[in-house]
Tab-separated table of N, CA and C in Angstrom:
chain	number	residue	atom	x	y	z
A	1	MET	N	-259.552	-109.768	33.219
A	1	MET	CA	-259.303	-108.413	33.628
A	1	MET	C	-259.703	-108.197	35.089
A	2	LYS	N	-260.830	-108.796	35.471
A	2	LYS	CA	-261.307	-108.651	36.846
A	2	LYS	C	-260.301	-109.251	37.831
A	3	LYS	N	-259.674	-110.351	37.432
A	3	LYS	CA	-258.697	-110.997	38.307
A	3	LYS	C	-257.470	-110.112	38.507
A	4	ILE	N	-257.047	-109.438	37.449
A	4	ILE	CA	-255.886	-108.549	37.548
A	4	ILE	C	-256.189	-107.393	38.490
A	5	VAL	N	-257.377	-106.813	38.344
A	5	VAL	CA	-257.781	-105.704	39.223
A	5	VAL	C	-257.865	-106.192	40.672
A	6	ALA	N	-258.430	-107.375	40.859
A	6	ALA	CA	-258.545	-107.923	42.214
A	6	ALA	C	-257.169	-108.157	42.821
A	7	LEU	N	-256.239	-108.673	42.016
A	7	LEU	CA	-254.878	-108.889	42.501
A	7	LEU	C	-254.200	-107.572	42.872
A	8	LEU	N	-254.393	-106.551	42.055
A	8	LEU	CA	-253.817	-105.241	42.360
A	8	LEU	C	-254.391	-104.661	43.653
A	9	VAL	N	-255.692	-104.810	43.828
A	9	VAL	CA	-256.335	-104.315	45.052
A	9	VAL	C	-255.776	-105.050	46.266
A	10	LEU	N	-255.653	-106.363	46.181
A	10	LEU	CA	-255.095	-107.137	47.292
A	10	LEU	C	-253.650	-106.753	47.565
A	11	PHE	N	-252.869	-106.561	46.503
A	11	PHE	CA	-251.479	-106.168	46.669
A	11	PHE	C	-251.368	-104.854	47.432
A	12	PHE	N	-252.140	-103.865	47.006
A	12	PHE	CA	-252.082	-102.568	47.669
A	12	PHE	C	-252.625	-102.632	49.092
A	13	ALA	N	-253.617	-103.460	49.315
A	13	ALA	CA	-254.174	-103.607	50.662
A	13	ALA	C	-253.126	-104.185	51.603
A	14	PHE	N	-252.401	-105.212	51.179
A	14	PHE	CA	-251.370	-105.805	52.020
A	14	PHE	C	-250.188	-104.854	52.198
A	15	SER	N	-249.842	-104.123	51.161
A	15	SER	CA	-248.743	-103.153	51.265
A	15	SER	C	-249.091	-102.063	52.259
A	16	PHE	N	-250.307	-101.573	52.193
A	16	PHE	CA	-250.749	-100.525	53.109
A	16	PHE	C	-250.774	-101.040	54.538
A	17	ASN	N	-251.245	-102.256	54.727
A	17	ASN	CA	-251.315	-102.840	56.057
A	17	ASN	C	-249.929	-102.980	56.671
A	18	ALA	N	-248.960	-103.398	55.893
A	18	ALA	CA	-247.597	-103.568	56.397
A	18	ALA	C	-247.000	-102.227	56.799
A	19	SER	N	-247.186	-101.196	55.991
A	19	SER	CA	-246.627	-99.885	56.343
A	19	SER	C	-247.375	-99.272	57.513
A	20	ALA	N	-248.667	-99.528	57.626
A	20	ALA	CA	-249.429	-99.001	58.753
A	20	ALA	C	-248.960	-99.631	60.057
A	21	GLN	N	-248.616	-100.920	60.037
A	21	GLN	CA	-248.141	-101.581	61.241
A	21	GLN	C	-246.803	-100.999	61.675
A	22	GLU	N	-245.902	-100.743	60.747
A	22	GLU	CA	-244.615	-100.160	61.095
A	22	GLU	C	-244.795	-98.770	61.692
A	23	LYS	N	-245.708	-98.005	61.138
A	23	LYS	CA	-245.974	-96.673	61.666
A	23	LYS	C	-246.516	-96.782	63.085
A	24	THR	N	-247.372	-97.729	63.327
A	24	THR	CA	-247.934	-97.915	64.656
A	24	THR	C	-246.839	-98.279	65.659
A	25	ILE	N	-245.921	-99.139	65.260
A	25	ILE	CA	-244.825	-99.513	66.146
A	25	ILE	C	-243.987	-98.289	66.492
A	26	ASN	N	-243.687	-97.467	65.496
A	26	ASN	CA	-242.898	-96.265	65.733
A	26	ASN	C	-243.643	-95.287	66.630
A	27	GLU	N	-244.928	-95.130	66.398
A	27	GLU	CA	-245.721	-94.216	67.235
A	27	GLU	C	-245.775	-94.707	68.680
A	28	LEU	N	-245.981	-96.007	68.855
A	28	LEU	CA	-246.007	-96.567	70.213
A	28	LEU	C	-244.665	-96.384	70.910
A	29	ALA	N	-243.593	-96.595	70.165
A	29	ALA	CA	-242.253	-96.432	70.731
A	29	ALA	C	-242.012	-94.979	71.133
A	30	ARG	N	-242.436	-94.055	70.295
A	30	ARG	CA	-242.261	-92.633	70.618
A	30	ARG	C	-243.079	-92.234	71.844
A	31	GLU	N	-244.274	-92.806	71.983
A	31	GLU	CA	-245.098	-92.526	73.167
A	31	GLU	C	-244.406	-93.030	74.431
A	32	ASP	N	-243.856	-94.237	74.369
A	32	ASP	CA	-243.150	-94.783	75.528
A	32	ASP	C	-241.938	-93.921	75.883
A	33	ALA	N	-241.167	-93.553	74.870
A	33	ALA	CA	-239.973	-92.730	75.109
A	33	ALA	C	-240.368	-91.372	75.676
A	34	LYS	N	-241.455	-90.802	75.165
A	34	LYS	CA	-241.922	-89.506	75.667
A	34	LYS	C	-242.356	-89.628	77.121
A	35	LEU	N	-243.071	-90.682	77.457
A	35	LEU	CA	-243.502	-90.895	78.838
A	35	LEU	C	-242.298	-90.944	79.769
A	36	LEU	N	-241.313	-91.747	79.424
A	36	LEU	CA	-240.128	-91.897	80.268
A	36	LEU	C	-239.337	-90.591	80.350
A	37	CYS	N	-239.087	-89.997	79.213
A	37	CYS	CA	-238.233	-88.803	79.184
A	37	CYS	C	-238.921	-87.581	79.786
A	38	ASP	N	-240.228	-87.473	79.623
A	38	ASP	CA	-240.944	-86.372	80.268
A	38	ASP	C	-240.958	-86.546	81.786
A	39	TYR	N	-241.192	-87.778	82.233
A	39	TYR	CA	-241.250	-88.031	83.679
A	39	TYR	C	-239.898	-87.769	84.332
A	40	LEU	N	-238.826	-88.189	83.667
A	40	LEU	CA	-237.490	-88.022	84.249
A	40	LEU	C	-236.788	-86.741	83.775
A	41	GLU	N	-237.478	-85.965	82.947
A	41	GLU	CA	-236.935	-84.713	82.417
A	41	GLU	C	-235.609	-84.940	81.685
A	42	ILE	N	-235.620	-85.916	80.794
A	42	ILE	CA	-234.446	-86.273	80.000
A	42	ILE	C	-234.582	-85.625	78.629
A	43	LYS	N	-233.482	-85.094	78.137
A	43	LYS	CA	-233.463	-84.482	76.805
A	43	LYS	C	-232.200	-84.935	76.078
A	44	GLY	N	-232.160	-84.700	74.773
A	44	GLY	CA	-230.957	-84.992	74.010
A	44	GLY	C	-231.055	-86.269	73.209
A	45	ASP	N	-229.884	-86.752	72.823
A	45	ASP	CA	-229.793	-87.932	71.957
A	45	ASP	C	-230.307	-89.203	72.617
A	46	ILE	N	-230.320	-89.231	73.917
A	46	ILE	CA	-230.754	-90.437	74.629
A	46	ILE	C	-232.225	-90.758	74.336
A	47	VAL	N	-232.994	-89.739	74.005
A	47	VAL	CA	-234.401	-89.956	73.671
A	47	VAL	C	-234.504	-90.875	72.453
A	48	ASN	N	-233.678	-90.646	71.452
A	48	ASN	CA	-233.687	-91.503	70.254
A	48	ASN	C	-233.263	-92.932	70.584
A	49	ASP	N	-232.349	-93.079	71.531
A	49	ASP	CA	-231.943	-94.421	71.959
A	49	ASP	C	-233.119	-95.158	72.600
A	50	PHE	N	-233.892	-94.437	73.399
A	50	PHE	CA	-235.070	-95.054	74.013
A	50	PHE	C	-236.122	-95.396	72.962
A	51	VAL	N	-236.298	-94.553	71.959
A	51	VAL	CA	-237.252	-94.851	70.886
A	51	VAL	C	-236.857	-96.159	70.206
A	52	THR	N	-235.592	-96.330	69.911
A	52	THR	CA	-235.106	-97.561	69.279
A	52	THR	C	-235.371	-98.777	70.168
A	53	LEU	N	-235.117	-98.639	71.447
A	53	LEU	CA	-235.365	-99.724	72.396
A	53	LEU	C	-236.840	-100.102	72.411
A	54	PHE	N	-237.710	-99.095	72.468
A	54	PHE	CA	-239.139	-99.379	72.541
A	54	PHE	C	-239.694	-99.874	71.206
A	55	GLU	N	-239.078	-99.505	70.091
A	55	GLU	CA	-239.474	-100.088	68.808
A	55	GLU	C	-239.201	-101.588	68.815
A	56	MET	N	-238.046	-101.965	69.339
A	56	MET	CA	-237.686	-103.375	69.436
A	56	MET	C	-238.710	-104.118	70.304
A	57	LYS	N	-239.107	-103.482	71.410
A	57	LYS	CA	-240.091	-104.095	72.298
A	57	LYS	C	-241.415	-104.297	71.571
A	58	HIS	N	-241.916	-103.266	70.920
A	58	HIS	CA	-243.220	-103.360	70.263
A	58	HIS	C	-243.196	-104.306	69.072
A	59	GLU	N	-242.104	-104.358	68.340
A	59	GLU	CA	-241.993	-105.324	67.237
A	59	GLU	C	-242.084	-106.745	67.773
A	60	THR	N	-241.392	-107.002	68.862
A	60	THR	CA	-241.413	-108.334	69.460
A	60	THR	C	-242.800	-108.672	69.980
A	61	PHE	N	-243.432	-107.734	70.680
A	61	PHE	CA	-244.743	-108.003	71.257
A	61	PHE	C	-245.821	-108.182	70.191
A	62	GLN	N	-245.647	-107.563	69.024
A	62	GLN	CA	-246.661	-107.676	67.971
A	62	GLN	C	-246.403	-108.837	67.018
A	63	THR	N	-245.347	-109.586	67.244
A	63	THR	CA	-245.071	-110.747	66.411
A	63	THR	C	-246.125	-111.814	66.670
A	64	GLU	N	-246.722	-112.305	65.602
A	64	GLU	CA	-247.766	-113.315	65.752
A	64	GLU	C	-247.179	-114.619	66.267
A	65	GLY	N	-247.885	-115.239	67.196
A	65	GLY	CA	-247.492	-116.536	67.713
A	65	GLY	C	-246.344	-116.511	68.708
A	66	ILE	N	-245.986	-115.344	69.189
A	66	ILE	CA	-244.872	-115.264	70.145
A	66	ILE	C	-245.350	-115.787	71.503
A	67	SER	N	-244.473	-116.513	72.172
A	67	SER	CA	-244.844	-117.108	73.451
A	67	SER	C	-244.753	-116.076	74.574
A	68	GLU	N	-245.447	-116.366	75.644
A	68	GLU	CA	-245.401	-115.491	76.823
A	68	GLU	C	-243.997	-115.478	77.430
A	69	GLU	N	-243.302	-116.605	77.294
A	69	GLU	CA	-241.930	-116.678	77.804
A	69	GLU	C	-241.025	-115.688	77.059
A	70	ARG	N	-241.175	-115.626	75.744
A	70	ARG	CA	-240.366	-114.698	74.933
A	70	ARG	C	-240.715	-113.247	75.272
A	71	LYS	N	-242.004	-112.975	75.509
A	71	LYS	CA	-242.407	-111.627	75.914
A	71	LYS	C	-241.789	-111.268	77.261
A	72	ALA	N	-241.739	-112.223	78.175
A	72	ALA	CA	-241.141	-111.974	79.493
A	72	ALA	C	-239.651	-111.684	79.371
A	73	VAL	N	-238.980	-112.412	78.485
A	73	VAL	CA	-237.549	-112.172	78.256
A	73	VAL	C	-237.343	-110.763	77.702
A	74	MET	N	-238.177	-110.368	76.741
A	74	MET	CA	-238.066	-109.021	76.167
A	74	MET	C	-238.335	-107.959	77.229
A	75	SER	N	-239.301	-108.196	78.089
A	75	SER	CA	-239.588	-107.247	79.172
A	75	SER	C	-238.376	-107.077	80.083
A	76	ASP	N	-237.722	-108.181	80.401
A	76	ASP	CA	-236.523	-108.114	81.243
A	76	ASP	C	-235.392	-107.354	80.547
A	77	ILE	N	-235.231	-107.591	79.255
A	77	ILE	CA	-234.194	-106.887	78.493
A	77	ILE	C	-234.453	-105.385	78.500
A	78	VAL	N	-235.704	-105.002	78.244
A	78	VAL	CA	-236.054	-103.580	78.217
A	78	VAL	C	-235.799	-102.948	79.580
A	79	GLU	N	-236.211	-103.631	80.638
A	79	GLU	CA	-236.000	-103.094	81.987
A	79	GLU	C	-234.510	-102.906	82.281
A	80	LYS	N	-233.707	-103.903	81.944
A	80	LYS	CA	-232.267	-103.812	82.214
A	80	LYS	C	-231.607	-102.701	81.401
A	81	LYS	N	-232.037	-102.528	80.162
A	81	LYS	CA	-231.457	-101.469	79.340
A	81	LYS	C	-231.859	-100.090	79.854
A	82	ILE	N	-233.086	-99.952	80.295
A	82	ILE	CA	-233.514	-98.671	80.870
A	82	ILE	C	-232.677	-98.360	82.101
A	83	LEU	N	-232.585	-99.332	83.005
A	83	LEU	CA	-231.865	-99.106	84.262
A	83	LEU	C	-230.369	-98.892	84.041
A	84	SER	N	-229.797	-99.541	83.045
A	84	SER	CA	-228.364	-99.356	82.804
A	84	SER	C	-228.058	-98.004	82.164
A	85	THR	N	-229.061	-97.394	81.555
A	85	THR	CA	-228.867	-96.106	80.901
A	85	THR	C	-229.020	-94.941	81.878
A	86	LEU	N	-229.851	-95.125	82.879
A	86	LEU	CA	-230.166	-94.032	83.808
A	86	LEU	C	-229.150	-93.937	84.939
A	87	ASP	N	-229.067	-92.752	85.534
A	87	ASP	CA	-228.223	-92.601	86.718
A	87	ASP	C	-229.046	-92.927	87.967
A	88	ALA	N	-228.391	-92.956	89.107
A	88	ALA	CA	-229.021	-93.409	90.356
A	88	ALA	C	-230.239	-92.565	90.738
A	89	SER	N	-230.168	-91.252	90.577
A	89	SER	CA	-231.295	-90.402	90.966
A	89	SER	C	-232.508	-90.647	90.067
A	90	ASP	N	-232.268	-90.887	88.770
A	90	ASP	CA	-233.379	-91.181	87.861
A	90	ASP	C	-234.004	-92.540	88.177
A	91	ILE	N	-233.170	-93.507	88.518
A	91	ILE	CA	-233.683	-94.836	88.878
A	91	ILE	C	-234.532	-94.742	90.138
A	92	GLU	N	-234.062	-93.973	91.105
A	92	GLU	CA	-234.822	-93.800	92.350
A	92	GLU	C	-236.172	-93.146	92.064
A	93	LYS	N	-236.175	-92.118	91.216
A	93	LYS	CA	-237.425	-91.440	90.861
A	93	LYS	C	-238.357	-92.391	90.117
A	94	LEU	N	-237.817	-93.198	89.233
A	94	LEU	CA	-238.628	-94.152	88.481
A	94	LEU	C	-239.203	-95.238	89.385
A	95	ASN	N	-238.437	-95.644	90.389
A	95	ASN	CA	-238.923	-96.655	91.334
A	95	ASN	C	-240.079	-96.143	92.183
A	96	MET	N	-240.195	-94.831	92.315
A	96	MET	CA	-241.314	-94.258	93.074
A	96	MET	C	-242.626	-94.361	92.309
A	97	GLU	N	-242.561	-94.597	91.020
A	97	GLU	CA	-243.748	-94.711	90.171
A	97	GLU	C	-243.695	-96.023	89.390
A	98	PRO	N	-243.987	-97.157	90.048
A	98	PRO	CA	-243.829	-98.472	89.401
A	98	PRO	C	-244.763	-98.694	88.209
A	99	THR	N	-245.873	-97.964	88.132
A	99	THR	CA	-246.784	-98.155	86.994
A	99	THR	C	-246.126	-97.713	85.680
A	100	ILE	N	-245.242	-96.733	85.754
A	100	ILE	CA	-244.548	-96.291	84.538
A	100	ILE	C	-243.629	-97.398	84.035
A	101	MET	N	-242.876	-97.992	84.940
A	101	MET	CA	-241.963	-99.069	84.524
A	101	MET	C	-242.748	-100.266	83.981
A	102	LYS	N	-243.891	-100.580	84.580
A	102	LYS	CA	-244.707	-101.674	84.080
A	102	LYS	C	-245.168	-101.395	82.663
A	103	LYS	N	-245.601	-100.164	82.406
A	103	LYS	CA	-246.053	-99.812	81.068
A	103	LYS	C	-244.897	-99.865	80.070
A	104	LEU	N	-243.749	-99.381	80.472
A	104	LEU	CA	-242.599	-99.334	79.564
A	104	LEU	C	-242.056	-100.724	79.243
A	105	THR	N	-242.071	-101.612	80.212
A	105	THR	CA	-241.520	-102.943	79.995
A	105	THR	C	-242.540	-103.942	79.466
A	106	GLY	N	-243.811	-103.639	79.668
A	106	GLY	CA	-244.854	-104.567	79.226
A	106	GLY	C	-245.101	-105.693	80.201
A	107	LYS	N	-244.542	-105.548	81.411
A	107	LYS	CA	-244.752	-106.597	82.423
A	107	LYS	C	-246.165	-106.493	82.972
A	108	LYS	N	-246.662	-107.638	83.348
A	108	LYS	CA	-248.039	-107.686	83.877
A	108	LYS	C	-248.041	-107.771	85.367
């Protein structure tokens, strides 16, 4: 009986941990999207597109055993997608604050 209870406790502990990690990824992605969209005063459906992009970034960065090379590739992808989505005036404004782009892309 003790083994069954222990197995149930472990099962729920791992289930909770997995859902907590997904929530953290979503929260981190929303923070990144909010930072970008607040700074550039962007509103509308594009905010959700940025959330999806940043979720992809955080999922990749939190993958265990991922190489620095793969992280660098993901950073480049995120940067290119951000720049391809924005218009020239937004890109110029973003270039004036390079720390924001570093935070959003995860580049060091």
